[in-house]
mmCIF file of C-alpha atoms in Angstrom:
data_model
loop_
_atom_site.group_PDB
_atom_site.id
_atom_site.type_symbol
_atom_site.label_atom_id
_atom_site.label_comp_id
_atom_site.label_asym_id
_atom_site.label_seq_id
_atom_site.Cartn_x
_atom_site.Cartn_y
_atom_site.Cartn_z
ATOM 1 C CA UNK A 11 -25.455 9.611 -12.436
ATOM 2 C CA UNK A 12 -24.479 5.901 -12.509
ATOM 3 C CA UNK A 13 -21.005 4.540 -13.013
ATOM 4 C CA UNK A 14 -20.146 4.106 -16.672
ATOM 5 C CA UNK A 15 -18.142 1.197 -18.175
ATOM 6 C CA UNK A 16 -14.857 3.046 -18.942
ATOM 7 C CA UNK A 17 -11.840 3.519 -16.620
ATOM 8 C CA UNK A 18 -9.443 6.234 -17.820
ATOM 9 C CA UNK A 19 -6.121 7.675 -16.665
ATOM 10 C CA UNK A 20 -4.725 11.153 -15.973
ATOM 11 C CA UNK A 21 -1.601 12.985 -17.107
ATOM 12 C CA UNK A 22 -0.165 14.241 -13.835
ATOM 13 C CA UNK A 23 -0.521 14.979 -10.138
ATOM 14 C CA UNK A 24 -3.308 17.544 -10.633
ATOM 15 C CA UNK A 25 -6.668 17.163 -12.385
ATOM 16 C CA UNK A 26 -6.735 19.313 -15.514
ATOM 17 C CA UNK A 27 -9.814 21.074 -16.881
ATOM 18 C CA UNK A 28 -10.105 18.852 -19.974
ATOM 19 C CA UNK A 29 -9.653 15.734 -17.809
ATOM 20 C CA UNK A 30 -12.383 16.954 -15.445
ATOM 21 C CA UNK A 31 -14.685 17.225 -18.433
ATOM 22 C CA UNK A 32 -13.862 13.699 -19.532
ATOM 23 C CA UNK A 33 -14.499 12.272 -16.075
ATOM 24 C CA UNK A 34 -17.950 13.893 -16.036
ATOM 25 C CA UNK A 35 -18.948 11.955 -19.158
ATOM 26 C CA UNK A 36 -21.637 9.314 -18.345
ATOM 27 C CA UNK A 37 -19.566 6.564 -20.010
ATOM 28 C CA UNK A 38 -16.824 6.968 -17.408
ATOM 29 C CA UNK A 39 -16.932 5.015 -14.188
ATOM 30 C CA UNK A 40 -13.352 5.047 -12.886
ATOM 31 C CA UNK A 41 -9.822 6.356 -12.919
ATOM 32 C CA UNK A 42 -6.602 4.357 -12.821
ATOM 33 C CA UNK A 43 -3.525 6.037 -11.335
ATOM 34 C CA UNK A 44 0.159 5.566 -12.211
ATOM 35 C CA UNK A 45 3.504 6.713 -10.834
ATOM 36 C CA UNK A 46 3.191 9.952 -12.831
ATOM 37 C CA UNK A 47 0.140 10.802 -10.737
ATOM 38 C CA UNK A 48 2.094 10.532 -7.456
ATOM 39 C CA UNK A 49 4.175 13.151 -5.700
ATOM 40 C CA UNK A 50 3.477 12.501 -2.073
ATOM 41 C CA UNK A 51 0.571 11.153 0.053
ATOM 42 C CA UNK A 52 -0.895 14.636 0.681
ATOM 43 C CA UNK A 53 -0.961 15.632 -2.985
ATOM 44 C CA UNK A 54 -2.436 12.218 -3.890
ATOM 45 C CA UNK A 55 -5.156 12.636 -1.254
ATOM 46 C CA UNK A 56 -6.061 16.007 -2.722
ATOM 47 C CA UNK A 57 -6.249 14.496 -6.197
ATOM 48 C CA UNK A 58 -8.469 11.530 -5.172
ATOM 49 C CA UNK A 59 -10.739 13.921 -3.226
ATOM 50 C CA UNK A 60 -11.196 16.029 -6.340
ATOM 51 C CA UNK A 61 -12.044 12.910 -8.408
ATOM 52 C CA UNK A 62 -14.496 11.573 -5.843
ATOM 53 C CA UNK A 63 -16.250 14.943 -5.471
ATOM 54 C CA UNK A 64 -17.010 15.117 -9.218
ATOM 55 C CA UNK A 65 -19.803 12.613 -9.268
ATOM 56 C CA UNK A 66 -22.410 10.763 -7.183
ATOM 57 C CA UNK A 67 -21.877 7.893 -6.803
ATOM 58 C CA UNK A 68 -18.158 8.657 -6.802
ATOM 59 C CA UNK A 69 -15.953 7.396 -9.582
ATOM 60 C CA UNK A 70 -13.899 4.330 -8.678
ATOM 61 C CA UNK A 71 -10.192 5.026 -8.206
ATOM 62 C CA UNK A 72 -7.770 2.157 -8.875
ATOM 63 C CA UNK A 73 -4.067 1.429 -9.010
ATOM 64 C CA UNK A 74 -1.730 -1.488 -9.653
ATOM 65 C CA UNK A 75 -0.275 -2.035 -6.162
ATOM 66 C CA UNK A 76 0.895 -5.640 -6.000
ATOM 67 C CA UNK A 77 4.279 -5.091 -4.432
ATOM 68 C CA UNK A 78 7.757 -5.631 -5.733
ATOM 69 C CA UNK A 79 8.299 -3.943 -9.067
ATOM 70 C CA UNK A 80 4.553 -3.230 -9.510
ATOM 71 C CA UNK A 81 3.958 -0.581 -6.809
ATOM 72 C CA UNK A 82 3.103 2.865 -8.227
ATOM 73 C CA UNK A 83 3.401 4.824 -4.981
ATOM 74 C CA UNK A 84 6.639 4.374 -3.078
ATOM 75 C CA UNK A 85 7.864 7.334 -0.989
ATOM 76 C CA UNK A 86 5.608 7.552 2.002
ATOM 77 C CA UNK A 87 4.232 4.053 1.473
ATOM 78 C CA UNK A 88 5.457 0.720 2.887
ATOM 79 C CA UNK A 89 7.506 -1.177 0.400
ATOM 80 C CA UNK A 90 5.529 -4.383 -0.206
ATOM 81 C CA UNK A 91 7.544 -7.457 -1.160
ATOM 82 C CA UNK A 92 6.909 -9.197 -4.456
ATOM 83 C CA UNK A 93 4.465 -12.121 -4.428
ATOM 84 C CA UNK A 94 7.186 -14.713 -4.931
ATOM 85 C CA UNK A 95 8.734 -13.736 -1.558
ATOM 86 C CA UNK A 96 5.595 -15.097 0.151
ATOM 87 C CA UNK A 97 5.725 -18.249 -2.000
ATOM 88 C CA UNK A 98 9.341 -18.841 -1.050
ATOM 89 C CA UNK A 99 8.489 -18.334 2.607
ATOM 90 C CA UNK A 100 5.552 -20.764 2.267
ATOM 91 C CA UNK A 101 8.002 -23.521 1.276
ATOM 92 C CA UNK A 102 9.828 -22.951 4.621
ATOM 93 C CA UNK A 103 6.980 -22.018 6.960
ATOM 94 C CA UNK A 104 3.480 -22.178 5.512
ATOM 95 C CA UNK A 105 1.720 -20.819 8.602
ATOM 96 C CA UNK A 106 3.941 -17.773 8.850
ATOM 97 C CA UNK A 107 3.632 -17.070 5.111
ATOM 98 C CA UNK A 108 -0.177 -17.130 5.259
ATOM 99 C CA UNK A 109 -0.297 -14.940 8.369
ATOM 100 C CA UNK A 110 2.208 -12.488 6.850
ATOM 101 C CA UNK A 111 0.478 -12.229 3.483
ATOM 102 C CA UNK A 112 -2.864 -11.594 5.214
ATOM 103 C CA UNK A 113 -1.266 -8.807 7.275
ATOM 104 C CA UNK A 114 0.278 -7.455 4.080
ATOM 105 C CA UNK A 115 -3.155 -7.377 2.429
ATOM 106 C CA UNK A 116 -4.459 -5.319 5.380
ATOM 107 C CA UNK A 117 -1.464 -2.988 5.199
ATOM 108 C CA UNK A 118 -1.470 -2.264 1.464
ATOM 109 C CA UNK A 119 -5.257 -1.761 1.445
ATOM 110 C CA UNK A 120 -5.167 0.483 4.524
ATOM 111 C CA UNK A 121 -2.490 2.700 3.071
ATOM 112 C CA UNK A 122 -4.307 3.067 -0.234
ATOM 113 C CA UNK A 123 -7.657 3.707 1.374
ATOM 114 C CA UNK A 124 -6.110 6.399 3.609
ATOM 115 C CA UNK A 125 -5.268 8.438 0.484
ATOM 116 C CA UNK A 126 -8.592 7.830 -1.260
ATOM 117 C CA UNK A 127 -7.806 4.865 -3.525
ATOM 118 C CA UNK A 128 -10.657 2.309 -3.770
ATOM 119 C CA UNK A 129 -9.083 -0.594 -5.622
ATOM 120 C CA UNK A 130 -5.743 -2.332 -6.020
ATOM 121 C CA UNK A 131 -5.586 -4.712 -8.963
ATOM 122 C CA UNK A 132 -4.218 -7.575 -6.909
ATOM 123 C CA UNK A 133 -3.608 -10.485 -6.294
ATOM 124 C CA UNK A 134 -1.942 -12.141 -9.273
ATOM 125 C CA UNK A 135 -3.296 -15.700 -9.372
ATOM 126 C CA UNK A 136 -1.207 -16.996 -12.282
ATOM 127 C CA UNK A 137 0.896 -20.095 -11.778
ATOM 128 C CA UNK A 138 4.686 -19.909 -12.076
ATOM 129 C CA UNK A 139 5.391 -22.268 -14.938
ATOM 130 C CA UNK A 140 8.898 -20.828 -15.255
ATOM 131 C CA UNK A 141 8.377 -19.472 -18.767
ATOM 132 C CA UNK A 142 7.141 -15.893 -18.279
ATOM 133 C CA UNK A 143 9.688 -13.185 -17.662
ATOM 134 C CA UNK A 144 6.818 -10.689 -17.962
ATOM 135 C CA UNK A 145 5.276 -12.143 -14.754
ATOM 136 C CA UNK A 146 8.485 -13.126 -13.015
ATOM 137 C CA UNK A 147 8.321 -12.583 -9.278
ATOM 138 C CA UNK A 148 4.752 -11.198 -9.526
ATOM 139 C CA UNK A 149 3.590 -14.821 -9.176
ATOM 140 C CA UNK A 150 3.326 -16.545 -5.769
ATOM 141 C CA UNK A 151 4.231 -20.147 -6.663
ATOM 142 C CA UNK A 152 4.044 -22.905 -9.257
ATOM 143 C CA UNK A 153 1.538 -24.972 -7.284
ATOM 144 C CA UNK A 154 -2.142 -23.995 -7.716
ATOM 145 C CA UNK A 155 -3.144 -24.827 -4.119
ATOM 146 C CA UNK A 156 -0.346 -22.605 -2.736
ATOM 147 C CA UNK A 157 -1.309 -19.757 -5.004
ATOM 148 C CA UNK A 158 -4.934 -20.160 -3.958
ATOM 149 C CA UNK A 159 -4.097 -20.171 -0.245
ATOM 150 C CA UNK A 160 -1.798 -17.125 -0.408
ATOM 151 C CA UNK A 161 -4.218 -15.210 -2.603
ATOM 152 C CA UNK A 162 -7.131 -15.988 -0.334
ATOM 153 C CA UNK A 163 -5.251 -14.786 2.750
ATOM 154 C CA UNK A 164 -4.194 -11.574 0.986
ATOM 155 C CA UNK A 165 -7.858 -11.017 0.038
ATOM 156 C CA UNK A 166 -8.966 -11.568 3.637
ATOM 157 C CA UNK A 167 -6.489 -8.967 4.851
ATOM 158 C CA UNK A 168 -7.603 -6.464 2.258
ATOM 159 C CA UNK A 169 -11.207 -7.028 3.171
ATOM 160 C CA UNK A 170 -10.473 -6.392 6.866
ATOM 161 C CA UNK A 171 -9.133 -2.962 5.846
ATOM 162 C CA UNK A 172 -12.196 -2.231 3.667
ATOM 163 C CA UNK A 173 -10.966 -3.021 0.162
ATOM 164 C CA UNK A 174 -12.062 -5.683 -2.297
ATOM 165 C CA UNK A 175 -9.539 -7.827 -4.183
ATOM 166 C CA UNK A 176 -9.183 -8.276 -7.943
ATOM 167 C CA UNK A 177 -7.791 -11.650 -9.060
ATOM 168 C CA UNK A 178 -5.858 -11.721 -12.325
ATOM 169 C CA UNK A 179 -5.161 -12.805 -15.008
ATOM 170 C CA UNK A 180 -8.130 -15.152 -15.652
ATOM 171 C CA UNK A 181 -7.898 -18.022 -16.688
ATOM 172 C CA UNK A 182 -4.082 -17.911 -16.218
ATOM 173 C CA UNK A 183 -1.211 -16.079 -17.921
ATOM 174 C CA UNK A 184 1.578 -18.244 -16.572
ATOM 175 C CA UNK A 185 1.734 -20.767 -19.432
ATOM 176 C CA UNK A 186 2.935 -18.402 -22.146
ATOM 177 C CA UNK A 187 6.273 -16.658 -22.717
ATOM 178 C CA UNK A 188 4.984 -13.620 -24.690
ATOM 179 C CA UNK A 189 4.284 -10.296 -22.935
ATOM 180 C CA UNK A 190 0.758 -9.143 -23.813
ATOM 181 C CA UNK A 191 1.904 -5.531 -23.563
ATOM 182 C CA UNK A 192 3.892 -6.006 -26.743
ATOM 183 C CA UNK A 193 2.746 -9.315 -28.379
ATOM 184 C CA UNK A 194 -0.284 -11.536 -28.764
ATOM 185 C CA UNK A 195 0.325 -14.525 -26.472
ATOM 186 C CA UNK A 196 -1.005 -17.872 -27.643
ATOM 187 C CA UNK A 197 -1.645 -20.693 -25.175
ATOM 188 C CA UNK A 198 -2.194 -24.000 -26.957
ATOM 189 C CA UNK A 199 -3.010 -26.132 -23.948
ATOM 190 C CA UNK A 200 -6.352 -27.954 -23.703
ATOM 191 C CA UNK A 201 -9.282 -26.709 -21.673
ATOM 192 C CA UNK A 202 -8.937 -29.773 -19.440
ATOM 193 C CA UNK A 203 -5.353 -28.911 -18.582
ATOM 194 C CA UNK A 204 -6.171 -25.279 -17.772
ATOM 195 C CA UNK A 205 -9.182 -26.414 -15.745
ATOM 196 C CA UNK A 206 -7.111 -28.770 -13.605
ATOM 197 C CA UNK A 207 -4.248 -26.350 -13.123
ATOM 198 C CA UNK A 208 -4.593 -22.592 -13.766
ATOM 199 C CA UNK A 209 -8.320 -22.282 -12.895
ATOM 200 C CA UNK A 210 -7.902 -23.774 -9.415
ATOM 201 C CA UNK A 211 -6.842 -20.501 -7.693
ATOM 202 C CA UNK A 212 -9.697 -18.622 -9.332
ATOM 203 C CA UNK A 213 -12.205 -21.274 -8.349
ATOM 204 C CA UNK A 214 -11.022 -21.302 -4.745
ATOM 205 C CA UNK A 215 -11.014 -17.542 -4.525
ATOM 206 C CA UNK A 216 -14.455 -17.223 -6.051
ATOM 207 C CA UNK A 217 -15.820 -19.695 -3.575
ATOM 208 C CA UNK A 218 -14.228 -17.580 -0.817
ATOM 209 C CA UNK A 219 -15.907 -14.422 -2.055
ATOM 210 C CA UNK A 220 -13.576 -12.828 -4.593
ATOM 211 C CA UNK A 221 -15.207 -9.539 -5.667
ATOM 212 C CA UNK A 222 -13.533 -8.963 -9.056
ATOM 213 C CA UNK A 223 -11.519 -10.574 -11.802
ATOM 214 C CA UNK A 224 -9.307 -9.276 -14.597
ATOM 215 C CA UNK A 225 -8.972 -11.535 -17.644
ATOM 216 C CA UNK A 226 -5.796 -12.094 -19.615
ATOM 217 C CA UNK A 227 -5.095 -10.767 -23.083
ATOM 218 C CA UNK A 228 -4.121 -14.316 -24.079
ATOM 219 C CA UNK A 229 -5.661 -16.435 -26.849
ATOM 220 C CA UNK A 230 -6.284 -20.028 -25.640
ATOM 221 C CA UNK A 231 -6.500 -21.438 -29.166
ATOM 222 C CA UNK A 232 -8.067 -24.780 -28.293
ATOM 223 C CA UNK A 233 -10.906 -23.031 -26.446
ATOM 224 C CA UNK A 234 -11.622 -19.870 -28.446
ATOM 225 C CA UNK A 235 -9.948 -17.732 -31.132
ATOM 226 C CA UNK A 236 -10.337 -14.517 -29.107
ATOM 227 C CA UNK A 237 -8.255 -13.311 -26.121
ATOM 228 C CA UNK A 238 -9.984 -14.229 -22.871
ATOM 229 C CA UNK A 239 -11.001 -10.637 -22.160
ATOM 230 C CA UNK A 240 -12.958 -10.571 -25.430
ATOM 231 C CA UNK A 241 -14.262 -14.101 -25.200
ATOM 232 C CA UNK A 242 -17.845 -14.893 -24.107
ATOM 233 C CA UNK A 243 -16.721 -18.519 -23.859
ATOM 234 C CA UNK A 244 -14.297 -17.656 -21.094
ATOM 235 C CA UNK A 245 -16.220 -14.854 -19.412
ATOM 236 C CA UNK A 246 -19.809 -16.196 -19.720
ATOM 237 C CA UNK A 247 -19.613 -19.947 -20.124
ATOM 238 C CA UNK A 248 -16.633 -20.561 -17.850
ATOM 239 C CA UNK A 249 -16.345 -17.695 -15.399
ATOM 240 C CA UNK A 250 -20.019 -16.789 -14.897
ATOM 241 C CA UNK A 251 -21.728 -20.102 -15.470
ATOM 242 C CA UNK A 252 -19.211 -22.887 -14.606
ATOM 243 C CA UNK A 253 -17.458 -21.062 -11.756
ATOM 244 C CA UNK A 254 -20.609 -19.118 -10.693
ATOM 245 C CA UNK A 255 -18.717 -15.829 -10.436
ATOM 246 C CA UNK A 256 -21.077 -12.961 -9.509
ATOM 247 C CA UNK A 257 -18.544 -10.109 -9.148
ATOM 248 C CA UNK A 258 -17.022 -7.467 -11.403
ATOM 249 C CA UNK A 259 -15.031 -8.269 -14.515
ATOM 250 C CA UNK A 260 -12.460 -5.555 -15.302
ATOM 251 C CA UNK A 261 -10.886 -5.775 -18.755
ATOM 252 C CA UNK A 262 -7.134 -5.511 -18.968
ATOM 253 C CA UNK A 263 -5.891 -2.346 -20.711
ATOM 254 C CA UNK A 264 -7.283 -2.293 -24.277
ATOM 255 C CA UNK A 265 -4.279 -0.176 -25.343
ATOM 256 C CA UNK A 266 -1.989 -3.222 -24.999
ATOM 257 C CA UNK A 267 -0.681 -4.850 -28.162
ATOM 258 C CA UNK A 268 -2.509 -8.112 -27.521
ATOM 259 C CA UNK A 269 -5.841 -6.233 -27.622
ATOM 260 C CA UNK A 270 -5.237 -5.087 -31.227
ATOM 261 C CA UNK A 271 -6.729 -8.285 -32.581
ATOM 262 C CA UNK A 272 -10.124 -6.950 -31.476
ATOM 263 C CA UNK A 273 -9.978 -4.034 -33.909
ATOM 264 C CA UNK A 274 -10.252 -0.281 -33.349
ATOM 265 C CA UNK A 275 -10.599 1.172 -29.849
ATOM 266 C CA UNK A 276 -14.350 1.395 -30.251
ATOM 267 C CA UNK A 277 -14.464 -2.215 -31.463
ATOM 268 C CA UNK A 278 -12.254 -3.321 -28.573
ATOM 269 C CA UNK A 279 -14.453 -1.670 -25.987
ATOM 270 C CA UNK A 280 -17.624 -3.045 -27.624
ATOM 271 C CA UNK A 281 -16.046 -6.506 -27.875
ATOM 272 C CA UNK A 282 -14.919 -6.621 -24.241
ATOM 273 C CA UNK A 283 -18.277 -5.388 -22.923
ATOM 274 C CA UNK A 284 -20.222 -7.737 -25.210
ATOM 275 C CA UNK A 285 -18.100 -10.645 -23.993
ATOM 276 C CA UNK A 286 -19.027 -9.911 -20.397
ATOM 277 C CA UNK A 287 -16.653 -7.245 -18.963
ATOM 278 C CA UNK A 288 -18.299 -4.696 -16.663
ATOM 279 C CA UNK A 289 -15.601 -2.075 -17.008
ATOM 280 C CA UNK A 290 -12.931 -1.478 -19.718
ATOM 281 C CA UNK A 291 -9.527 0.036 -18.952
ATOM 282 C CA UNK A 292 -8.149 2.579 -21.443
ATOM 283 C CA UNK A 293 -4.633 3.599 -20.375
ATOM 284 C CA UNK A 294 -1.853 5.831 -21.682
ATOM 285 C CA UNK A 295 -3.821 7.022 -24.729
ATOM 286 C CA UNK A 296 -6.108 9.950 -23.989
ATOM 287 C CA UNK A 297 -6.719 10.498 -27.716
ATOM 288 C CA UNK A 298 -8.257 7.031 -27.877
ATOM 289 C CA UNK A 299 -10.187 7.681 -24.662
ATOM 290 C CA UNK A 300 -11.725 10.821 -26.122
ATOM 291 C CA UNK A 301 -12.658 8.983 -29.312
ATOM 292 C CA UNK A 302 -14.435 6.328 -27.229
ATOM 293 C CA UNK A 303 -16.414 8.992 -25.336
ATOM 294 C CA UNK A 304 -17.457 10.524 -28.631
ATOM 295 C CA UNK A 305 -18.175 7.345 -30.592
ATOM 296 C CA UNK A 306 -19.114 4.516 -28.196
ATOM 297 C CA UNK A 307 -22.839 3.955 -28.248
ATOM 298 C CA UNK A 308 -24.065 1.938 -25.273
ATOM 299 C CA UNK A 309 -27.223 1.511 -23.271
ATOM 300 C CA UNK A 310 -27.286 1.286 -19.511
ATOM 301 C CA UNK A 311 -26.322 -2.040 -17.863
ATOM 302 C CA UNK A 312 -27.967 -2.091 -14.430
ATOM 303 C CA UNK A 313 -26.312 -5.408 -13.450
ATOM 304 C CA UNK A 314 -22.858 -4.063 -14.164
ATOM 305 C CA UNK A 315 -23.608 -0.806 -12.372
ATOM 306 C CA UNK A 316 -24.746 -2.623 -9.297
ATOM 307 C CA UNK A 317 -21.625 -4.801 -9.257
ATOM 308 C CA UNK A 318 -19.335 -1.776 -9.686
ATOM 309 C CA UNK A 319 -20.907 0.161 -6.817
ATOM 310 C CA UNK A 320 -19.787 -2.577 -4.446
ATOM 311 C CA UNK A 321 -16.128 -1.963 -5.319
ATOM 312 C CA UNK A 322 -15.883 1.336 -3.435
ATOM 313 C CA UNK A 323 -13.496 1.257 -0.478
ATOM 314 C CA UNK A 324 -14.988 1.616 2.984
ATOM 315 C CA UNK A 325 -13.953 2.457 6.515
ATOM 316 C CA UNK A 326 -10.578 4.132 5.944
ATOM 317 C CA UNK A 327 -8.576 6.108 8.506
ATOM 318 C CA UNK A 328 -6.557 9.206 7.691
ATOM 319 C CA UNK A 329 -3.017 8.872 6.346
ATOM 320 C CA UNK A 330 -1.592 10.684 9.399
ATOM 321 C CA UNK A 331 -3.430 8.382 11.763
ATOM 322 C CA UNK A 332 -2.262 5.331 9.944
ATOM 323 C CA UNK A 333 1.375 6.456 10.030
ATOM 324 C CA UNK A 334 1.441 5.942 13.789
ATOM 325 C CA UNK A 335 -0.794 2.870 13.890
ATOM 326 C CA UNK A 336 0.830 0.110 15.912
ATOM 327 C CA UNK A 337 -0.338 -2.663 13.620
ATOM 328 C CA UNK A 338 0.959 -0.875 10.522
ATOM 329 C CA UNK A 339 4.365 -0.388 12.123
ATOM 330 C CA UNK A 340 4.529 -4.015 13.211
ATOM 331 C CA UNK A 341 3.534 -5.425 9.816
ATOM 332 C CA UNK A 342 5.899 -3.096 7.975
ATOM 333 C CA UNK A 343 8.722 -4.348 10.196
ATOM 334 C CA UNK A 344 7.713 -7.993 9.660
ATOM 335 C CA UNK A 345 7.624 -7.797 5.862
ATOM 336 C CA UNK A 346 10.848 -5.796 5.599
ATOM 337 C CA UNK A 347 12.778 -9.048 6.130
ATOM 338 C CA UNK A 348 11.279 -10.389 2.837
ATOM 339 C CA UNK A 349 12.381 -7.437 0.699
ATOM 340 C CA UNK A 350 14.470 -8.169 -2.330
ATOM 341 C CA UNK A 351 15.616 -5.981 -5.204
ATOM 342 C CA UNK A 352 12.729 -5.671 -7.689
ATOM 343 C CA UNK A 353 13.141 -7.285 -11.088
ATOM 344 C CA UNK A 354 13.455 -4.975 -14.073
ATOM 345 C CA UNK A 355 11.114 -4.971 -16.983
ATOM 346 C CA UNK A 356 7.989 -2.983 -16.203
ATOM 347 C CA UNK A 357 8.199 0.806 -16.215
ATOM 348 C CA UNK A 358 6.345 2.774 -13.610
ATOM 349 C CA UNK A 359 3.668 4.012 -16.075
ATOM 350 C CA UNK A 360 3.108 0.692 -17.830
ATOM 351 C CA UNK A 361 -0.151 -1.055 -17.029
ATOM 352 C CA UNK A 362 0.622 -4.093 -14.901
ATOM 353 C CA UNK A 363 -1.567 -6.344 -16.954
#
């Protein structure tokens, strides 16, 4: 059975019978985990093993694990500083910031892989224009080149551990104040401005081998009247053709308010896939997920399936082995000096857009 185009979520720390049935549906290709699915590393490892054993090839297992306030698993995991901490350090000591963020990428990926998680939806490549409280300290820096450098080094660290990176939120969420979880953000800047600013980190990361991208639920009104994740202009003409991106495109959660402009859940999924997404996230609404499994009529997409297969994590060590790993202990100590109190505003079970 190949990987389908839908990524769904679960209710708790154990896989229920009805959820098992959903995950066996051929339209499903992945699972996204939240804080409600986490009790401790051992319980999580048992859950991911159950999920992976359901299918061949195994379903992809993902989580939002950026650091700061967006870190679903905490007890038993190293507390990862928010992205802005690395940006602030870059202003003081660029070399140390780049080395530390690369080590952090290795650490966060190693810990997740050790409990059976394939993908972290990170790094955030938006620019800090100072207008988005929704993004806040999730953003590295205001300068595109700094964001690109920090993001690339995080990606390199993740890759050393065996995990691919996912850059978000293409083509850039930093220029709007509205939170796409609750509103429909509208960015009225020209394509030229976005190209010369927000697209720079994505272009640099793609040239360095970025494996996956997540588009923003933002309407860039001077480019297209659809949010980027439903826009063939952004996903095909710009991302695939202009930037020559060959990796996976994950939609952002189609349960978010900003996705409502695309219609019903079936229309949203069809719209995202037709625009160029390889996999669509459906979070915190299992009723909608079941409706999609019943009503969504799709043929196989071999290109998407081939891209998705490459997102599986590789080469992990056991959690117990990693706990005593000298490099892990060193990196955890190094990044502890960057810790700050996380900003409020995103609950543990909210998709981290």
